[in-house]
Each structure stands twice: as structure tokens, then as C-alpha cells.
Tab-separated table of C-alpha atoms and ligand atoms in Angstrom:
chain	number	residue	atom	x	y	z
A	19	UNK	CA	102.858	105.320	90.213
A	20	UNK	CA	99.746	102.904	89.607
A	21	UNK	CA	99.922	101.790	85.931
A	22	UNK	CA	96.893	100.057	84.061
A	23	UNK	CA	96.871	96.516	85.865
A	24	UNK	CA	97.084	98.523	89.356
A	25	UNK	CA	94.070	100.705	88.454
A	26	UNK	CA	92.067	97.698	86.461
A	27	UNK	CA	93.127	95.578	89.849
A	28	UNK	CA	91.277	98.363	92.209
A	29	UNK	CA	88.011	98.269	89.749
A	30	UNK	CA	87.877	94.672	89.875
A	31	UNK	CA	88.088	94.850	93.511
A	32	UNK	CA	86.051	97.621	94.608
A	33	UNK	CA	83.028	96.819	92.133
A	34	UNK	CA	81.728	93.424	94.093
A	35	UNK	CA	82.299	95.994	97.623
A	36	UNK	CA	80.217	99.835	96.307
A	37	UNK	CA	78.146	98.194	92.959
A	38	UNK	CA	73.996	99.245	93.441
A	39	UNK	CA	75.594	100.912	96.905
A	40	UNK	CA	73.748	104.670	97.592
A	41	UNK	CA	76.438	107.135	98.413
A	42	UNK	CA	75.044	108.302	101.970
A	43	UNK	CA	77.763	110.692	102.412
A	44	UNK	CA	81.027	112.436	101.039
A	45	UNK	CA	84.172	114.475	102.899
A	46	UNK	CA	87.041	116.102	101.477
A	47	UNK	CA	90.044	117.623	103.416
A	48	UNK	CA	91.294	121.526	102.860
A	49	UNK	CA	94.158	120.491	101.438
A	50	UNK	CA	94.660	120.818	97.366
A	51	UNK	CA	94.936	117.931	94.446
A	52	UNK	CA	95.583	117.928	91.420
A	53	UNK	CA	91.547	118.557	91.430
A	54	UNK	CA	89.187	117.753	94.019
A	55	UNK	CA	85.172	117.747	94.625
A	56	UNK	CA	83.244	121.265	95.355
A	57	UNK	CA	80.707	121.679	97.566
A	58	UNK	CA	78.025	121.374	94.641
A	59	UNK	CA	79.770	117.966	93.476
A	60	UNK	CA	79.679	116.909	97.259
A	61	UNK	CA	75.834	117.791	96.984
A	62	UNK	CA	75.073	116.184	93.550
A	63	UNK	CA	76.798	113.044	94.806
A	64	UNK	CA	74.414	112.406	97.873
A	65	UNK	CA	71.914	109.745	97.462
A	66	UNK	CA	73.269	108.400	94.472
A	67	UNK	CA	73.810	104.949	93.249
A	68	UNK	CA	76.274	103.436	92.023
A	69	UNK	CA	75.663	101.501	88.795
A	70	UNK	CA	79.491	100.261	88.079
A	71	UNK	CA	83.257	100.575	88.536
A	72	UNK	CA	85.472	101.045	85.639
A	73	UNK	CA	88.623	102.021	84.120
A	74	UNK	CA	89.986	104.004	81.274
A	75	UNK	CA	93.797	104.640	80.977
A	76	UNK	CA	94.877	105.003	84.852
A	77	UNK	CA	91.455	106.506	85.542
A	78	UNK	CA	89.008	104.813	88.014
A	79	UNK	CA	85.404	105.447	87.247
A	80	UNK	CA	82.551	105.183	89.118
A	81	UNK	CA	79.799	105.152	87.213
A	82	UNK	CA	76.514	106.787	88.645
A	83	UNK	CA	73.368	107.717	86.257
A	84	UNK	CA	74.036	111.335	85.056
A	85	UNK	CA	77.460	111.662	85.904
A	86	UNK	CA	81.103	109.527	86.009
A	87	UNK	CA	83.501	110.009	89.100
A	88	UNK	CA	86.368	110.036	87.932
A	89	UNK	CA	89.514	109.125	90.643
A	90	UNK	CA	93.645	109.767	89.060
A	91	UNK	CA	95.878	108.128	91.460
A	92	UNK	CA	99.043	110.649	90.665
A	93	UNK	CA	102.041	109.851	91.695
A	94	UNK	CA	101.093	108.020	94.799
A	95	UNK	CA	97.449	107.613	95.453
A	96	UNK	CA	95.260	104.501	96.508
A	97	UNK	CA	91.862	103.749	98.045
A	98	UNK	CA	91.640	101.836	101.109
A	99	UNK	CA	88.627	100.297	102.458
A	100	UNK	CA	86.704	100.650	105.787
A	101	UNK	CA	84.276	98.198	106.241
A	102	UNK	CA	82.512	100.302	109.256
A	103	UNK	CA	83.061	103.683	111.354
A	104	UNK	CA	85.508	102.370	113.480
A	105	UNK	CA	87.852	101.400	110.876
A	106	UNK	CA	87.413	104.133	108.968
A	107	UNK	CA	88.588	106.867	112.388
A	108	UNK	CA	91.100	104.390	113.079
A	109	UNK	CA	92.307	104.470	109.202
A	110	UNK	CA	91.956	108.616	109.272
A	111	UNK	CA	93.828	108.748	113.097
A	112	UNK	CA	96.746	106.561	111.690
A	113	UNK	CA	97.287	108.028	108.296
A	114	UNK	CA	97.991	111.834	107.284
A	115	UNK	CA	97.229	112.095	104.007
A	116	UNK	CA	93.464	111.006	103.010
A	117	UNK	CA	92.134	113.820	101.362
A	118	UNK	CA	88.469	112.008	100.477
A	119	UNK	CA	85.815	109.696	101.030
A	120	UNK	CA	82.657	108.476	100.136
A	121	UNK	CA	80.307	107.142	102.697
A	122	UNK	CA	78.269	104.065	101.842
A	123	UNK	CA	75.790	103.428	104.960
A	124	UNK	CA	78.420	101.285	106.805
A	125	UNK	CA	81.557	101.098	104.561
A	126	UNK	CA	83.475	104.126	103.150
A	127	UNK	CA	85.807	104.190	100.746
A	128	UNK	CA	88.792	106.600	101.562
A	129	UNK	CA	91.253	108.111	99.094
A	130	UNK	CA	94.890	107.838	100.638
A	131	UNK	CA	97.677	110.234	98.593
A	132	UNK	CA	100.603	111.867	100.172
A	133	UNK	CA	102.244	113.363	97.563
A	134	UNK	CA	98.808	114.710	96.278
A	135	UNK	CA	99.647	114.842	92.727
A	136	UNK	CA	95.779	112.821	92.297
A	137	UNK	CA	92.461	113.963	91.734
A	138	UNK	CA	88.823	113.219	91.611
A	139	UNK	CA	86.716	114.665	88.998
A	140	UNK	CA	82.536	114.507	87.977
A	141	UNK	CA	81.878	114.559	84.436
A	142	UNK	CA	78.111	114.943	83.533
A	143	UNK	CA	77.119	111.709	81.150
A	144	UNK	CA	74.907	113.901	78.965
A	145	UNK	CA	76.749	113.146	76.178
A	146	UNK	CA	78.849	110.426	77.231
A	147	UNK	CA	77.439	107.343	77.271
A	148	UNK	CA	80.073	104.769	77.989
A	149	UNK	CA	83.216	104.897	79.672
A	150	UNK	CA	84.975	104.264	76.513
A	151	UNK	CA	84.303	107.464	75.318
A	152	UNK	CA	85.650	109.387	78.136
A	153	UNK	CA	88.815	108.725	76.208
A	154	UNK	CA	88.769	111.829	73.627
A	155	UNK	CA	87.447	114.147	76.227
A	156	UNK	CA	90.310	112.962	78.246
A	157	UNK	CA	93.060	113.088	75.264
A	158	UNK	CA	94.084	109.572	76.073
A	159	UNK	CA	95.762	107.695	73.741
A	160	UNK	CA	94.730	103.812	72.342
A	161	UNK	CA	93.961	100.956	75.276
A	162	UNK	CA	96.774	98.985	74.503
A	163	UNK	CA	94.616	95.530	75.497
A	164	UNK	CA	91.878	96.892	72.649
A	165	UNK	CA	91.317	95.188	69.297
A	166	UNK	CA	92.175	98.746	67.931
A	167	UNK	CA	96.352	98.567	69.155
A	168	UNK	CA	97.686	96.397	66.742
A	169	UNK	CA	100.897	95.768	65.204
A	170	UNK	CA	99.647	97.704	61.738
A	171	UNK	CA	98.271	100.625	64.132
A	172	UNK	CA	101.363	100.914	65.922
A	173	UNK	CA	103.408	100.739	62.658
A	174	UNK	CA	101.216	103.391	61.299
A	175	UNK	CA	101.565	105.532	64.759
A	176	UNK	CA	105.569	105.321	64.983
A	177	UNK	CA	106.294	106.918	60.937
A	178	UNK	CA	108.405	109.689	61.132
A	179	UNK	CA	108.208	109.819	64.848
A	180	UNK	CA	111.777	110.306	65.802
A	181	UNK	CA	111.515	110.273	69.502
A	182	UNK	CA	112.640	107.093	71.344
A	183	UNK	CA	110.237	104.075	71.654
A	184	UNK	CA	110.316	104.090	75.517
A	185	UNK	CA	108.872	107.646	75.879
A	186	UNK	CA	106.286	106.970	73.204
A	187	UNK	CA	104.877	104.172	74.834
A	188	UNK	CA	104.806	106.219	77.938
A	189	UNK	CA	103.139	108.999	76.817
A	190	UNK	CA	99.466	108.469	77.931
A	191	UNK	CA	98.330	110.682	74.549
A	192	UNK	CA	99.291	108.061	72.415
A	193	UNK	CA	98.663	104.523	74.451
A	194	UNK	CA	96.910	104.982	77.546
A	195	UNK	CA	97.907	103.484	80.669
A	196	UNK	CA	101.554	102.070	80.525
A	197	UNK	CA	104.134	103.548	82.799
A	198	UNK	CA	107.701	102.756	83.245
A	199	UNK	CA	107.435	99.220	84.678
A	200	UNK	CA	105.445	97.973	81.926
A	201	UNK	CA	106.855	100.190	78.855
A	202	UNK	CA	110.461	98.517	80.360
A	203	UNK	CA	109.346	94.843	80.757
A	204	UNK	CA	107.420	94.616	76.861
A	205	UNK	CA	110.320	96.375	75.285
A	206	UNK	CA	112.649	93.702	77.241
A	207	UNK	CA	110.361	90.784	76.409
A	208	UNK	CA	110.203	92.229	72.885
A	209	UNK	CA	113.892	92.659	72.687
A	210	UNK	CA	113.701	96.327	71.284
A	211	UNK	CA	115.946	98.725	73.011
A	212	UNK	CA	114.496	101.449	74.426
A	213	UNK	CA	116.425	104.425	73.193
A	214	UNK	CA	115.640	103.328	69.301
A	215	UNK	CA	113.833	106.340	67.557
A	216	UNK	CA	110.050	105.483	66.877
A	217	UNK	CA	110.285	105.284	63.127
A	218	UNK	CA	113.353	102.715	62.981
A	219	UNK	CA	111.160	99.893	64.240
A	220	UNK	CA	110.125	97.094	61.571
A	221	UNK	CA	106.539	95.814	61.256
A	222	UNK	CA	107.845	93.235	62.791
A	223	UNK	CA	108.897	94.946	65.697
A	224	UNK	CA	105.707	96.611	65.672
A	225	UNK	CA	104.201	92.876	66.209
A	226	UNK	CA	106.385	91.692	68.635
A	227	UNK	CA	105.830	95.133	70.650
A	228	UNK	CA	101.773	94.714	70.743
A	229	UNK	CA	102.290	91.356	71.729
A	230	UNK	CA	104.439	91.488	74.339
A	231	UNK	CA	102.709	94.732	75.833
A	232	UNK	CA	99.444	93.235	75.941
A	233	UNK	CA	101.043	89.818	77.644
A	234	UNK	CA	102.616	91.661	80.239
A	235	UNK	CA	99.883	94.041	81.219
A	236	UNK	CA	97.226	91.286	81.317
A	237	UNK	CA	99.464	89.028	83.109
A	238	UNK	CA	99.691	91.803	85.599
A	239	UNK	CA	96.093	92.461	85.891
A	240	UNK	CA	95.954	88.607	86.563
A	241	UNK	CA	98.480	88.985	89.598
A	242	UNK	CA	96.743	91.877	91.131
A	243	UNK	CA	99.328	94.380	89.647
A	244	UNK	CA	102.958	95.491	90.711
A	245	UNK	CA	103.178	96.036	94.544
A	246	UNK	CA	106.474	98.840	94.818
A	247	UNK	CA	106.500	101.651	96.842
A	248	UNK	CA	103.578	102.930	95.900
A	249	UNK	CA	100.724	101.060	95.506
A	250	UNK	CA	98.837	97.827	97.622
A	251	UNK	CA	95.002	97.017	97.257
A	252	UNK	CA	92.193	98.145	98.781
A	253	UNK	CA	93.117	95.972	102.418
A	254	UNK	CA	96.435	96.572	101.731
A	255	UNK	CA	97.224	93.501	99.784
A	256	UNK	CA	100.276	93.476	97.422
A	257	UNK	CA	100.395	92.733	93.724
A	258	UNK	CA	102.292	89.772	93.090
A	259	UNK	CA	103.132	90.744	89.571
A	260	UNK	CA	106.859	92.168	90.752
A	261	UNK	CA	107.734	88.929	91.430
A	262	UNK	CA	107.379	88.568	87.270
A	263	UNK	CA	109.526	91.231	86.710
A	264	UNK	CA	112.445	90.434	84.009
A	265	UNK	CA	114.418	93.242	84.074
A	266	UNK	CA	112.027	96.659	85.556
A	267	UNK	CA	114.400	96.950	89.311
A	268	UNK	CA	116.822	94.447	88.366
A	269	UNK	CA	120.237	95.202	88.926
A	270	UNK	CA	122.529	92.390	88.142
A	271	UNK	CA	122.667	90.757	84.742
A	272	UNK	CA	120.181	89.620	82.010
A	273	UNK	CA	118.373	86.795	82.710
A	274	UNK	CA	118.695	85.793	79.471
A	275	UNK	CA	121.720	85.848	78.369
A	276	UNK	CA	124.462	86.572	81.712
A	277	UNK	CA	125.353	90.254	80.309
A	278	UNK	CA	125.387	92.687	82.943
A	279	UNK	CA	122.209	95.291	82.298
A	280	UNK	CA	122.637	98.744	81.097
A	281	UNK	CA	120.981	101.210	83.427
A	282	UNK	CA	120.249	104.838	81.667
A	283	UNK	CA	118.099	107.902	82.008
A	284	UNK	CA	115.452	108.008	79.476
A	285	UNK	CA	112.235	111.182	79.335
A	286	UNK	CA	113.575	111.408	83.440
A	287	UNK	CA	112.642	107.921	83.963
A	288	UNK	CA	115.549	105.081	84.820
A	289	UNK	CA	115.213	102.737	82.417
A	290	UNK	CA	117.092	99.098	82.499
A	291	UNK	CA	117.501	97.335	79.622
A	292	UNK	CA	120.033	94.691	77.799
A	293	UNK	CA	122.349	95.675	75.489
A	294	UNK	CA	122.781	92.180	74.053
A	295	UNK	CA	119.372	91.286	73.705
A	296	UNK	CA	117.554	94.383	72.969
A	297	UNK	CA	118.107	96.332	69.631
B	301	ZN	ZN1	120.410	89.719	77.601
């Protein structure tokens, strides 16, 4: 599932490609998302421009003047880019699963999801004026690269919180954007094990935490995200970031310190941690 770099990595890419482009034409196929565009959307979006390309939590948003379009990648969504008609009926002829695209004269911008657990949304801008606060009226939790997430936030977040640290950083109500790869890597980097109950953790664990989440996740963004199975860049380009991983897919021992890694079910999610190093 595309985490915060992966969806920050798409923005950066696509805005240089569809920023001040006019939206000349949009499809969707019959088949249902988590949400998907109506015919009156499909209308509205005609003829528009559009004036940026964002991100809040693992949303994509493109930003037009009365409204946001909102893209969720799900489980296994990504865009991929046709640069002219051609590519884009060779793109639709070889893959099954693109349920959407936007037309942009000569390039198009298709929305690729098998497993259909994504969506696309419009949200009218009357009385949300930046991205930022599409937050509350999405219930996300803090952007864990903000000023706001800080070690005293977080402390004051965890008290008497007694579900484990792993789920609560996963839990997109509370910090937006951090999935299992990088809730895994900045509790190994932080050397907190993942099954400790929220409140437990120190102020100084708190620190450590903040830090390390917001090292790994803008390293990431740096490398162009985590390539897995389920997500590449708009030509199909992989994020070198997995080659970074610590412990997230590891197998054998700690890198650290030789002792062979503990793998456990955690909130449904296999989680791999040290059980020297992290407590
Ligand atoms: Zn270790």
C-alpha cells in the first residue's frame, strides 16, 4: 500500500507534467471504488485548470479553482502516465484494471488499481482554502513531517493510551500517512518495540520516535519511496528507498546486533522487529 513518501513522490512528479494543464477530457470505467466520479463531477471537471498537485496523509490532490480532486490509492492503486493517444490505448489494451483518467490535450493521466480498494473524490473549496485543511474534514491525524508532531505532542497523544505503539502510529486518525513499512523501520531505528502499550513510552522515547519517523519518511521521499509489490512511479520507475530498509522484509538477523529477528502479528499487519534492541 503507498505510504506518505510514495504519494508525496507521485505529487512531486506529476506537478512539473499536469501544473496550468486544462483538463480536456475525463473517463471512468463501470466498475466500483471505494468512490469514484459521477457524471456531474465528470462535467464540472471539463475545461478546468489545474493550479497544483499536492498531498495530505496518502491523499493526492489536484488542486483546481473551486474544487480539490482528491485521488486514495487503496490497497494497490497508482497513476501511470501517457504522454499521447497511442500510449495511452496501448496502456488501457495491456492492463485490466484502470478504472480513470483525465485527458490533458495530448497526455492523460490514467488511474491503474486492481484490487480497487481506491477512490477519487471532488470536494468544493468554498470553505477550504488550502490543502492543509482538508485534514479535519478528512479526520486525519497530525503530518508527522509538521512542526506540530513533536516529541511533547506525541507524549501528550500516547497518556493513558493502552494500545500498542505500532498500531497507533498506523492509525491514519492520529498521524497521517505512515503504514507498516515506515511505522516498522522508525520504531526499529528508535529501538522501541512495537508491541509496548502507548502510555509506557518515556519522553524520551517520545523524542527518539519523532525523530526517527520524520528521518525515515523524508529519506524516503528523497529516494522516490519504497518500490514492493505495489507501487512504481508514474513511468514505472521504482523507489529506491527498499534498498534502505533495516529491518521492514528482512528475514535473517538484526543488523545491529547478529540476533535473529522476531517476526509477529500485530493490528493484522506482520511486523519484524528485534528483541535485543528494541524495548
Ligand atoms: Zn538487534
Amino acid at each position: 500500500m503507498p505510504e506518505l513518501p510514495e504519494v508525496e513522490t507521485v505529487a512531486n512528479t506529476l506537478r512539473p507534467l499536469i501544473q496550468n494543464a486544462i483538463i480536456t477530457n475525463v473517463w471512468t470505467s463501470n466498475l466500483r471504488m471505494r468512490s469514484q466520479l459521477s457524471e456531474i463531477d465528470k462535467q464540472l471537471l471539463l475545461g478546468k485548470k489545474i493550479y497544483g498537485v499536492s498531498r495530505t496523509g496518502k491523499y493526492l490532490i489536484l488542486e483546481l479553482f473551486e474544487w480539490y480532486l482528491l485521488i486514495h490509492f487503496g490497497m494497490s492503486g497508482r497513476l501511470i502516465v501517457a504522454k499521447n493517444l497511442q500510449e495511452k490505448e496501448y496502456i488501457t489494451k495491456s492492463l485490466n484494471h484502470i478504472h480513470m483518467y483525465l485527458n490533458f490535450s495530448n497526455k492523460f493521466v490514467l488511474l491503474h488499481d486492481p484490487r480497487r480498494f481506491g477512490g477519487v473524490r471532488m470536494i468544493s473549496r468554498i470553505n477550504i482554502k488550502t490543502p492543509a485543511d482538508l485534514s479535519a474534514l478528512l479526520n486525519l491525524g497530525l503530518e508527522p513531517l509538521s512542526d506540530r508532531f513533536c516529541a511533547n505532542r506525541l507524549f501528550k497523544m500516547t497518556r493513558g493510551v493502552t494500545r500498542n505503539i505500532k498500531i497507533f502510529l498506523m492509525d491514519g486518525k492520529q498521524i497521517a500517512g505512515v503504514g507498516n513499512i515506515y511505522a516498522t523501520e522508525a520504531l526499529f531505528r528508535a529501538g522501541i518495540i512495537p508491541t509496548i502499550a502507548c502510555f509506557k513510552l518515556s519522553i524520551s522515547k517520545c523524542s527518539q520516535l519523532v525523530a526517527c519517523l520524520k528521518t525515515v519518511l523524508s529519506n524516503a521521499i528523497s529516494k522516490g519511496g519504497s518500490s514492493l509489490r505495489d507501487f512504481s512511479g508514474l513511468e514505472g520507475e521504482r523507489g529506491s528507498f527498499v534498498d534502505e530498509h533495516l529491518i521492514y522484509g528482512k528475514k535473517e538477523s538484526c543488523v545491529i546486533c547478529n540476533t535473529e529477528l522476531v517476526k509477529k502479528t500485530i493490528g493484522q499487519r506482520a511486523t519484524t522487529f528485534c528483541p535485543r534492541c528494541q524495548r
